[in-house]
XYZ file of C-alpha atoms in Angstrom:
442
model
C -144.261 94.807 -247.431
C -141.687 92.178 -246.477
C -138.138 93.461 -246.350
C -135.559 90.933 -247.527
C -132.111 91.716 -246.226
C -128.977 90.779 -248.166
C -127.133 87.729 -246.843
C -124.012 88.692 -244.864
C -120.787 87.013 -246.053
C -119.795 83.798 -244.278
C -116.333 83.184 -242.835
C -114.845 79.757 -242.142
C -111.878 79.266 -239.852
C -109.225 76.626 -239.229
C -107.402 77.207 -235.928
C -104.141 75.318 -235.393
C -101.603 75.251 -232.578
C -101.867 75.997 -228.877
C -104.731 77.378 -226.759
C -103.155 80.843 -227.030
C -103.725 80.723 -230.799
C -107.269 79.500 -230.149
C -107.903 82.624 -228.069
C -106.580 84.733 -230.958
C -109.074 82.979 -233.266
C -111.913 83.714 -230.852
C -110.977 87.391 -230.761
C -110.881 87.579 -234.546
C -114.269 85.863 -234.857
C -115.764 88.154 -232.229
C -114.699 91.231 -234.199
C -115.994 89.786 -237.462
C -119.289 88.784 -235.860
C -119.645 92.307 -234.494
C -119.273 93.534 -238.085
C -122.165 91.307 -239.097
C -120.308 88.409 -240.701
C -121.725 84.927 -240.295
C -119.631 81.880 -239.443
C -119.474 78.843 -241.699
C -118.732 75.311 -240.451
C -117.641 74.149 -243.914
C -115.339 75.209 -246.727
C -118.081 74.953 -249.326
C -120.421 77.423 -247.652
C -117.778 80.044 -246.777
C -117.105 83.195 -248.769
C -113.591 83.273 -247.358
C -111.579 80.939 -245.096
C -109.162 82.007 -242.346
C -106.295 79.694 -241.430
C -104.714 80.575 -238.075
C -101.342 78.856 -238.266
C -98.716 77.486 -235.893
C -95.029 78.009 -236.591
C -93.313 76.695 -233.480
C -91.891 73.441 -234.889
C -91.087 72.381 -238.428
C -93.741 69.674 -238.130
C -96.269 72.335 -237.083
C -95.243 74.480 -240.033
C -95.787 71.533 -242.352
C -99.231 70.944 -240.830
C -100.098 74.622 -241.306
C -98.986 74.618 -244.937
C -101.031 71.473 -245.516
C -104.105 73.106 -243.937
C -103.656 76.180 -246.146
C -103.429 73.969 -249.224
C -106.526 72.026 -248.196
C -108.495 75.250 -247.721
C -107.360 76.585 -251.104
C -108.330 73.342 -252.823
C -111.748 73.251 -251.158
C -112.627 76.941 -251.239
C -110.049 78.966 -253.158
C -110.318 82.158 -251.076
C -107.944 81.877 -248.128
C -106.480 84.369 -245.646
C -103.564 83.262 -243.470
C -102.674 84.564 -240.021
C -100.894 83.354 -236.884
C -97.316 82.458 -236.004
C -96.357 81.103 -239.415
C -97.578 84.391 -240.872
C -94.204 85.867 -239.930
C -92.842 83.861 -242.858
C -95.109 85.441 -245.441
C -92.691 85.058 -248.354
C -92.391 81.329 -247.747
C -96.174 80.929 -247.496
C -96.717 82.809 -250.756
C -94.003 80.763 -252.442
C -95.724 77.519 -251.474
C -99.283 78.822 -251.869
C -99.293 81.832 -254.211
C -103.100 81.936 -254.259
C -103.508 83.105 -250.650
C -105.283 86.440 -250.476
C -103.448 87.922 -247.481
C -100.921 86.954 -244.800
C -100.491 88.438 -241.328
C -98.638 87.457 -238.162
C -99.871 86.630 -234.644
C -102.046 89.111 -232.735
C -102.509 91.274 -235.848
C -106.260 91.343 -235.425
C -106.911 94.533 -237.385
C -104.934 93.243 -240.363
C -106.956 90.023 -240.413
C -110.305 91.789 -240.121
C -109.257 94.270 -242.807
C -108.297 91.433 -245.144
C -111.686 89.767 -244.621
C -113.519 93.033 -245.306
C -111.602 93.395 -248.548
C -112.054 89.786 -249.655
C -115.736 89.530 -248.704
C -117.221 93.024 -248.345
C -120.242 93.442 -246.130
C -123.394 94.530 -248.051
C -124.260 98.124 -247.030
C -127.637 97.158 -245.585
C -126.716 93.854 -243.950
C -128.352 93.146 -240.600
C -125.835 93.171 -237.763
C -126.552 90.664 -235.015
C -125.481 91.538 -231.494
C -122.395 89.761 -230.207
C -122.671 88.167 -226.737
C -120.811 90.044 -224.017
C -118.462 87.083 -223.637
C -117.562 87.216 -227.337
C -117.522 84.233 -229.679
C -115.878 80.993 -228.558
C -114.387 77.964 -230.256
C -114.551 75.914 -227.060
C -117.702 74.443 -225.479
C -119.832 76.822 -223.452
C -118.814 75.370 -220.096
C -115.062 76.049 -220.249
C -113.029 78.971 -221.563
C -109.389 79.871 -222.058
C -108.435 83.152 -220.399
C -105.267 84.668 -221.848
C -103.597 87.044 -219.391
C -100.504 88.099 -221.342
C -98.683 87.842 -224.642
C -95.027 87.092 -225.365
C -92.189 85.851 -223.180
C -88.979 87.231 -221.646
C -87.173 83.866 -221.638
C -84.641 83.015 -224.322
C -84.689 79.218 -224.299
C -82.470 77.897 -227.071
C -85.074 75.519 -228.479
C -87.810 78.170 -228.707
C -88.586 80.977 -231.155
C -91.717 82.271 -229.428
C -90.111 85.603 -228.370
C -89.116 86.271 -231.979
C -92.676 85.483 -233.077
C -94.756 87.018 -230.297
C -92.279 89.398 -228.664
C -91.462 90.045 -225.025
C -93.932 89.737 -222.157
C -96.904 92.108 -222.392
C -99.383 91.674 -219.521
C -103.017 92.696 -219.635
C -104.233 94.972 -216.822
C -105.830 92.988 -214.037
C -109.173 94.745 -214.406
C -109.348 93.773 -218.108
C -108.686 90.108 -217.289
C -111.237 90.073 -214.478
C -113.846 91.882 -216.571
C -113.494 89.250 -219.296
C -113.653 86.439 -216.728
C -116.836 87.880 -215.191
C -118.503 87.981 -218.613
C -117.452 84.413 -219.378
C -118.814 83.098 -216.084
C -122.041 85.051 -216.564
C -122.378 83.437 -220.012
C -122.124 79.902 -218.600
C -118.414 79.157 -218.188
C -117.848 76.699 -215.346
C -114.069 76.390 -215.788
C -111.525 79.124 -216.533
C -108.221 77.908 -217.999
C -105.631 80.613 -217.381
C -103.007 80.690 -220.137
C -100.062 82.744 -221.353
C -96.517 81.998 -222.404
C -95.251 82.437 -218.829
C -98.164 82.677 -216.418
C -95.956 83.015 -213.321
C -94.415 86.195 -214.752
C -97.784 87.906 -215.163
C -97.504 91.606 -214.354
C -93.700 91.783 -214.200
C -93.549 94.063 -217.257
C -96.043 96.538 -215.768
C -94.514 96.322 -212.288
C -97.632 94.580 -210.952
C -99.645 97.749 -211.435
C -103.055 98.082 -209.827
C -106.184 98.784 -211.850
C -109.752 99.388 -210.742
C -112.846 97.259 -211.350
C -116.196 97.754 -209.636
C -114.609 100.249 -207.298
C -111.873 97.879 -206.107
C -108.148 97.889 -206.882
C -106.674 94.715 -208.368
C -102.938 94.008 -208.645
C -101.449 92.460 -211.783
C -99.758 89.560 -210.007
C -100.524 85.895 -210.562
C -101.246 85.221 -206.881
C -103.619 88.190 -206.606
C -105.229 87.359 -209.944
C -105.747 83.721 -209.000
C -107.362 84.783 -205.727
C -109.665 87.242 -207.528
C -110.625 84.700 -210.192
C -111.347 82.121 -207.517
C -114.091 84.347 -206.120
C -116.122 84.132 -209.363
C -117.494 80.652 -208.633
C -115.880 78.744 -211.514
C -113.054 76.242 -211.495
C -109.742 78.060 -212.070
C -106.979 76.019 -213.711
C -103.460 77.458 -214.086
C -101.331 76.577 -217.122
C -97.699 77.315 -218.077
C -96.511 78.065 -214.546
C -92.756 78.471 -214.215
C -91.681 77.371 -210.708
C -90.625 80.781 -209.409
C -90.504 81.128 -205.589
C -93.761 83.097 -205.441
C -95.615 80.069 -206.832
C -95.491 78.748 -203.247
C -98.054 81.422 -202.363
C -100.581 79.724 -204.639
C -100.706 76.677 -202.380
C -102.956 78.221 -199.688
C -105.387 79.291 -202.441
C -105.558 75.676 -203.606
C -105.943 74.409 -200.059
C -108.856 76.836 -199.578
C -110.552 75.730 -202.809
C -110.215 79.059 -204.641
C -107.976 77.537 -207.326
C -107.906 73.964 -208.597
C -105.101 71.876 -207.065
C -103.387 71.639 -210.440
C -100.178 73.127 -211.817
C -98.941 72.845 -215.391
C -95.169 73.405 -215.178
C -92.967 73.106 -218.303
C -89.868 71.528 -216.734
C -88.479 70.360 -220.149
C -85.683 68.306 -218.554
C -83.957 67.515 -215.255
C -80.279 67.038 -216.099
C -78.357 70.177 -215.048
C -76.155 69.927 -218.144
C -79.118 69.772 -220.521
C -80.972 72.548 -218.697
C -77.914 74.787 -219.013
C -77.647 73.932 -222.713
C -81.320 74.797 -223.100
C -80.679 78.038 -221.213
C -83.191 77.155 -218.548
C -82.847 77.270 -214.739
C -80.732 74.286 -213.610
C -82.190 73.869 -210.109
C -83.813 70.452 -210.401
C -82.890 69.491 -206.810
C -84.590 72.559 -205.356
C -87.609 71.841 -207.542
C -87.950 68.407 -205.927
C -87.834 70.039 -202.488
C -90.550 72.462 -203.516
C -92.712 69.692 -204.956
C -92.514 67.960 -201.582
C -93.433 71.254 -199.888
C -96.415 71.779 -202.224
C -97.697 68.275 -201.486
C -97.457 68.900 -197.754
C -99.853 71.846 -198.095
C -102.014 70.411 -200.895
C -101.786 66.593 -200.692
C -104.035 66.047 -203.716
C -102.249 68.523 -205.994
C -101.892 67.367 -209.599
C -98.617 68.251 -211.317
C -98.383 68.048 -215.080
C -95.373 68.871 -217.222
C -93.776 68.514 -220.628
C -90.271 67.299 -221.397
C -87.925 67.198 -224.380
C -85.694 64.198 -225.051
C -82.885 64.115 -227.564
C -81.832 67.750 -227.115
C -78.404 68.394 -228.726
C -75.681 67.080 -226.423
C -78.015 64.933 -224.312
C -75.974 61.903 -223.206
C -77.086 58.511 -221.922
C -76.191 59.739 -218.450
C -78.355 62.864 -218.892
C -81.301 60.772 -219.995
C -80.872 58.292 -217.128
C -80.766 61.265 -214.757
C -84.079 62.460 -216.212
C -85.703 59.053 -215.666
C -84.447 58.915 -212.072
C -85.744 62.444 -211.450
C -89.121 61.516 -212.888
C -89.345 58.524 -210.544
C -88.627 60.761 -207.572
C -90.896 63.604 -208.669
C -93.851 61.247 -209.372
C -95.561 63.757 -211.648
C -99.207 62.995 -212.312
C -99.525 64.052 -215.957
C -96.581 64.073 -218.346
C -96.093 64.826 -222.025
C -92.865 64.321 -223.944
C -91.520 65.525 -227.287
C -88.597 64.343 -229.322
C -86.358 67.354 -229.947
C -87.016 68.890 -233.324
C -84.889 71.614 -234.900
C -86.795 74.838 -235.492
C -85.640 77.361 -238.065
C -84.205 80.364 -236.236
C -83.702 78.613 -232.892
C -80.317 78.984 -231.191
C -80.210 75.235 -230.455
C -79.596 74.557 -234.138
C -76.009 75.749 -233.707
C -75.259 73.418 -230.806
C -72.940 70.443 -231.394
C -73.648 66.740 -230.876
C -77.170 66.414 -232.247
C -78.810 63.162 -231.176
C -79.649 60.628 -233.925
C -83.357 60.209 -234.667
C -83.425 56.513 -233.781
C -81.919 57.287 -230.357
C -84.452 60.071 -229.793
C -87.238 57.601 -230.522
C -85.784 54.995 -228.162
C -85.502 57.536 -225.337
C -88.994 58.845 -226.002
C -90.446 55.338 -225.792
C -88.621 54.626 -222.520
C -89.726 57.947 -221.052
C -93.372 57.451 -222.030
C -93.356 53.911 -220.626
C -92.062 55.210 -217.291
C -94.575 58.059 -217.164
C -97.457 55.725 -218.085
C -96.497 53.379 -215.247
C -96.455 56.273 -212.762
C -99.788 57.575 -214.060
C -101.408 54.138 -213.867
C -100.305 53.657 -210.262
C -101.628 57.075 -209.256
C -104.974 56.445 -210.919
C -105.279 52.965 -209.384
C -104.950 54.642 -205.990
C -108.101 56.676 -206.753
C -110.332 53.606 -207.089
C -112.945 53.744 -204.351
C -112.609 57.510 -203.933
C -115.200 60.130 -204.880
C -114.064 62.914 -207.197
C -115.752 65.975 -208.669
C -116.176 65.755 -212.449
C -117.203 68.380 -214.993
C -119.213 66.756 -217.790
C -117.908 67.322 -221.337
C -119.879 64.765 -223.370
C -123.250 63.052 -222.941
C -124.018 60.342 -225.499
C -127.765 60.081 -224.935
C -127.544 56.345 -224.214
C -126.565 56.501 -220.569
C -122.868 57.179 -221.062
C -120.961 60.362 -220.372
C -117.368 61.583 -220.183
C -115.865 64.404 -218.234
C -112.810 65.555 -216.374
C -111.788 65.640 -212.751
C -109.939 68.534 -211.162
C -106.766 66.687 -212.210
C -107.582 66.849 -215.934
C -107.296 69.734 -218.359
C -109.272 69.441 -221.615
C -107.619 67.673 -224.552
C -104.224 67.161 -222.870
C -104.971 65.050 -219.792
C -107.170 62.068 -219.074
C -110.929 61.668 -218.824
C -113.471 60.201 -216.441
C -115.937 57.870 -218.192
C -119.319 57.429 -216.508
C -121.877 54.633 -216.724
C -125.586 55.006 -215.894
C -125.273 58.740 -216.582
C -128.900 59.363 -217.629
C -130.027 62.898 -216.875
C -126.597 64.496 -216.760
C -125.942 67.617 -218.830
C -122.803 69.024 -220.427
C -121.197 71.532 -218.081
C -122.686 69.976 -214.953
C -120.294 69.237 -212.083
C -121.089 65.962 -210.314
C -119.566 63.689 -207.693
C -118.322 60.416 -209.162
C -117.357 57.197 -207.391
C -114.251 55.837 -209.117
C -114.683 52.151 -209.927
C -111.779 51.408 -212.262
C -108.767 52.984 -213.984
C -106.288 52.424 -216.782
C -103.026 54.240 -217.584
C -104.654 57.630 -218.128
C -108.440 57.508 -217.546
C -110.853 56.791 -214.711
C -114.183 54.954 -214.868
C -117.033 55.420 -212.453
C -120.622 56.322 -211.654
C -122.284 59.519 -210.417
C -123.362 59.392 -206.780
């Protein structure tokens, strides 16, 4: 007799916002998959759709509301979670048909809502979940979230009110997850949090045991331990605290990629004070010079905000001069945008939109020129590249140690027959533009 098992319900997901939200989506999917639910790549085939929202900026909120509306129109059965979920009344006012709303990191609430909306048949077959859990990123790289929340109170940011104060994971839990990811095929670990440099501060850098060894919850110790797993280790959202200097020897020794993602936001002391951020831009320049002495090929990426309330022409000129001196490798820039609930909304002297746009264009032109010059200097050099895409016709694209996925540049390869996604190869750089390199595997 052939036993026909009932079909488990299918869940679709739309994940918006930052990599930290992406990790939340992966955790939710892992729990649902462990319950036996199947995943659907389309609205039409899903029994229920999850929308993991972003609520950091008004434009992000608008995008989230649009995504919710699209899911309702295409499927009709929608559950909302994520940062915008803290504004449940507003979501229900705009989209009264949503089945449930929950905030960030409320995994049990999301899973419970799915179970209620699409109950699992009593006899459904439960497939085993891989030890590494389910991922929304390619197999060869993984985001590794080491903490939640943030202790800073920057005036333009509402993250602490959404995600709370810093809560660090024990070091053994982070390392256990990293080991499973590497064992499952991860070649690059992207370490993320809201404030990676502050990892462990809330738990007083407590030690925890894994495989009979004690591991301290401190970013330097964690980076060293992760570097022993054999994968690339890339550090994101590093605030330039003094102890960051201790990461340089790890980079020089090859345990950690020579790459730091530091959210400077601005350089003018007046604007930094208005933002309620450390106003030590001169010392930062000294430390950048020190880092480059120890790790000459270090890549520094950052994000900046132009048009913050009270920013003068002199402040903006100061920022451009600082950028020229700092010579950052990878730079992103945002025009200041008021966020509901942010303290910056109450500041005087808001900058007109047309002036924000003008400053943004000037800033991006300067950063593109710096980037182009740095990439031109790499022509003729050989760099290691992790392959992200193979087109089957002899072309491939990947990233060097200087490039994080989706936010930095790429390395485009010719004559790439035989290469596989996730492979790390040496590439001779033959050409460059403002942001990308071109070359051939050697």
